[in-house]
XYZ file of C-alpha atoms in Angstrom:
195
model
C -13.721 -3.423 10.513
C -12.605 -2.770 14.403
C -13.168 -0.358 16.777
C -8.939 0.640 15.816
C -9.806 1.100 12.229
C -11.543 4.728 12.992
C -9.132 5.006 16.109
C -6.478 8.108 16.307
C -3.052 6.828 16.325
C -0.760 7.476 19.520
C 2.029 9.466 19.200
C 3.802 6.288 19.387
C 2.292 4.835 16.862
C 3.287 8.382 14.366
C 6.400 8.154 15.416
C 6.819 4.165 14.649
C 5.093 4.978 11.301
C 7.666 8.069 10.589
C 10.434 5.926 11.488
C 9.251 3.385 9.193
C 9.051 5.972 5.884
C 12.356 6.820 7.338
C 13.958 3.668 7.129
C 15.650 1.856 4.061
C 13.237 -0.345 3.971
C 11.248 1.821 2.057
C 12.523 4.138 -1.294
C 14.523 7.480 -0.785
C 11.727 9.158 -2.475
C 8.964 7.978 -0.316
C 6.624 10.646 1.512
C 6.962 11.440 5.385
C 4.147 11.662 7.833
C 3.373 15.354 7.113
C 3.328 14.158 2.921
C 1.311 11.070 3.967
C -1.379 13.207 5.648
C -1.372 15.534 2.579
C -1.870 12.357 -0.020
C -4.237 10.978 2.021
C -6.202 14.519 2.392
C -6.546 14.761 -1.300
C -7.628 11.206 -1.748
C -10.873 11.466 0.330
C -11.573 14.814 -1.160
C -10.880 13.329 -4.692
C -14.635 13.106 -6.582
C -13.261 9.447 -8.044
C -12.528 6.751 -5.162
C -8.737 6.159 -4.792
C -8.017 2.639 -4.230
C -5.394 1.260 -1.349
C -3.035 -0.005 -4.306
C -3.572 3.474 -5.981
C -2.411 5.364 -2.411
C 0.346 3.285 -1.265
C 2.356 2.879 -4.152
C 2.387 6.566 -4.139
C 3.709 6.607 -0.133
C 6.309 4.325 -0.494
C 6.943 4.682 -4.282
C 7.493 1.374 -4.662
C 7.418 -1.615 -2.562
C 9.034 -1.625 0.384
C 11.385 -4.093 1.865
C 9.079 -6.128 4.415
C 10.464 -7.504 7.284
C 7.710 -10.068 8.081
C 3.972 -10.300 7.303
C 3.092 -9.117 11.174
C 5.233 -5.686 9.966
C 3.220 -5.592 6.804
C -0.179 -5.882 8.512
C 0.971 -3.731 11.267
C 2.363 -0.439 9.032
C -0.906 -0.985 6.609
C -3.277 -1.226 9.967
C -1.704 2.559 10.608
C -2.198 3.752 7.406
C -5.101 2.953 7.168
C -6.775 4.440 10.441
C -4.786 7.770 9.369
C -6.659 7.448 6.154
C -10.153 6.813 7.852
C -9.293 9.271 10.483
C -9.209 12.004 7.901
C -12.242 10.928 6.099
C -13.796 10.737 9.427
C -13.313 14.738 9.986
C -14.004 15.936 6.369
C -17.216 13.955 6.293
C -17.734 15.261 9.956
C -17.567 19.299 8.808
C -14.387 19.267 11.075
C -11.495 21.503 9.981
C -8.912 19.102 9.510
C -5.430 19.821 11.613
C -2.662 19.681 9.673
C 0.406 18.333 10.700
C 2.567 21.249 9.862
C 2.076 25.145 10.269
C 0.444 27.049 8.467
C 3.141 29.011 7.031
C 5.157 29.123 3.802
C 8.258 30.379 5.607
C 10.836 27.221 6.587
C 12.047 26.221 9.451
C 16.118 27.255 9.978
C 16.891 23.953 9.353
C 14.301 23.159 6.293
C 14.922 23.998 2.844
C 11.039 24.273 2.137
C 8.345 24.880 4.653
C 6.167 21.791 5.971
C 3.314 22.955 4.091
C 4.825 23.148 1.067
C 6.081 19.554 1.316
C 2.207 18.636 2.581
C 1.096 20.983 -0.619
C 2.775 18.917 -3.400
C 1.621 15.220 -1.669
C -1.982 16.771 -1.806
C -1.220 17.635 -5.451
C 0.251 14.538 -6.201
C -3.063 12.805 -5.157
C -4.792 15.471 -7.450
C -3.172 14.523 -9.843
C -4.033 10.563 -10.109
C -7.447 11.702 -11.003
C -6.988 14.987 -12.430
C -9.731 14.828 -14.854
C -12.019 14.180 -12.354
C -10.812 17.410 -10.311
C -11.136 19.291 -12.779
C -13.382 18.389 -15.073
C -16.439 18.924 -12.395
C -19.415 21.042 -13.575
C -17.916 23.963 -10.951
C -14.765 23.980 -12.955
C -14.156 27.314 -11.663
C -14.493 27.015 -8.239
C -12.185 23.959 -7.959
C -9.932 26.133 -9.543
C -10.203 28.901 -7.352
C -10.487 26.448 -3.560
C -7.261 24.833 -5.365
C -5.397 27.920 -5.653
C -3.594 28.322 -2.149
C -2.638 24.500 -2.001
C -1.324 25.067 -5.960
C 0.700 28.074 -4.668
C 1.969 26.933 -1.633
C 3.548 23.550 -3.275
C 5.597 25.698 -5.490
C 4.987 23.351 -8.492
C 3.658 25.931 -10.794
C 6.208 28.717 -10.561
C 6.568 28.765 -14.345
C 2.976 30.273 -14.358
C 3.900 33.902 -14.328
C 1.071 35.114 -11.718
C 1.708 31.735 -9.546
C 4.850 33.076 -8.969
C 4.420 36.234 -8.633
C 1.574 35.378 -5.719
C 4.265 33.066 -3.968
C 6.663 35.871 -4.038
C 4.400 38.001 -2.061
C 5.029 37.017 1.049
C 1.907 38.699 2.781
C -0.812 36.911 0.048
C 1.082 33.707 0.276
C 0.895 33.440 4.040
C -2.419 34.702 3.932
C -3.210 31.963 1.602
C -1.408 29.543 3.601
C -4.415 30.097 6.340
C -7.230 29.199 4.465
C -6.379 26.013 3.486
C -8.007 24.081 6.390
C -11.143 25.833 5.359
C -10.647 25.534 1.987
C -10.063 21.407 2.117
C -13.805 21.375 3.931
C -15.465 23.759 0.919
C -13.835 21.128 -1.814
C -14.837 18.076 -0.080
C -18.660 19.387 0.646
C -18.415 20.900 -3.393
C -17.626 16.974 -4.815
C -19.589 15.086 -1.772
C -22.306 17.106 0.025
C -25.598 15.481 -1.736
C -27.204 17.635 -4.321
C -30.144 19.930 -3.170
């Protein structure tokens, strides 16, 4: 690897990569930056490895139109120092930033907040192992670090008391805080070595 692999990407570099997810090169129903970041966050907390195939697939749902091998190279290169970068400050005890507020109220022009979008690409990478999430010998506390991410993606509204947390507008946003916290506590629960 180089020294760019564990490098932070300029703002010019984010906003090449966010026009790229943008573009039609890539499927309507691929994630943004802030989903990207909330993929990626679940896949270095995930207790099973997640493989490069796994992850991208998942950000561009699909494969996306390539304009040339050096655009290839050069949008995977990105990707992939966001990825380590992220790794870097979970395995560091940092508290990762998020690329969004942390609030479950949208913006005037957003239907959904930021971290609700960020909420359901974390889930979605919960999801590729979800057995593995959840199937840990602290069930229970996975269940309960989960909660505010599972509430703030608005995915399980159908569960009654889901709802009725995400309709209360104080717990929600009160929720909504923790979560930078709360991604350090699950990574340290499936990775910190056992005492």
């Amino acid at each position: 690897m180089n020294a760019l692999t564990h490098a932070e990407l300029s703002d010019a570099e984010l906003d090449e990569l966010e026009d790229f997810l943008y573009s039609d090169a890539v499927s309507e129903d691929s994630l943004d930056l802030v989903g990207v970041h909330g993929l990626f966050t679940a896949c270095n907390i995930s207790p099973k490895a997640v493989t490069e195939q796994e992850w991208s697939e998942l950000v561009f749902d699909g494969d996306p139109l390539w304009e040339s091998q050096d655009q290839h190279d050069r949008i995977m290169e990105m990707l992939r120092r966001l990825y380590q970068m992220i790794n870097s400050n979970l395995y560091s005890d940092q508290e990762i930033d998020l690329p969004c507020e942390l609030t479950l109220v949208p913006e005037e022009d957003e239907e959904i907040a930021s971290l609700t979008w960020w909420s359901q690409a974390f889930m979605e990478g919960v999801f590729m192992n979800e057995e593995a999430w959840f199937g840990h010998q602290a069930e229970e506390t996975v269940a309960e670090l989960m909660l505010p991410m599972m509430v703030a993606s608005e995915l399980f509204l159908e569960d009654k008391e889901m709802a009725a947390m995400r309709k209360d507008t104080k717990l929600s946003e009160e929720m909504a805080g923790q979560i930078p916290d709360l991604l350090i506590d699950l990574y340290l629960l499936f990775h910190a070595p056992k005492k």
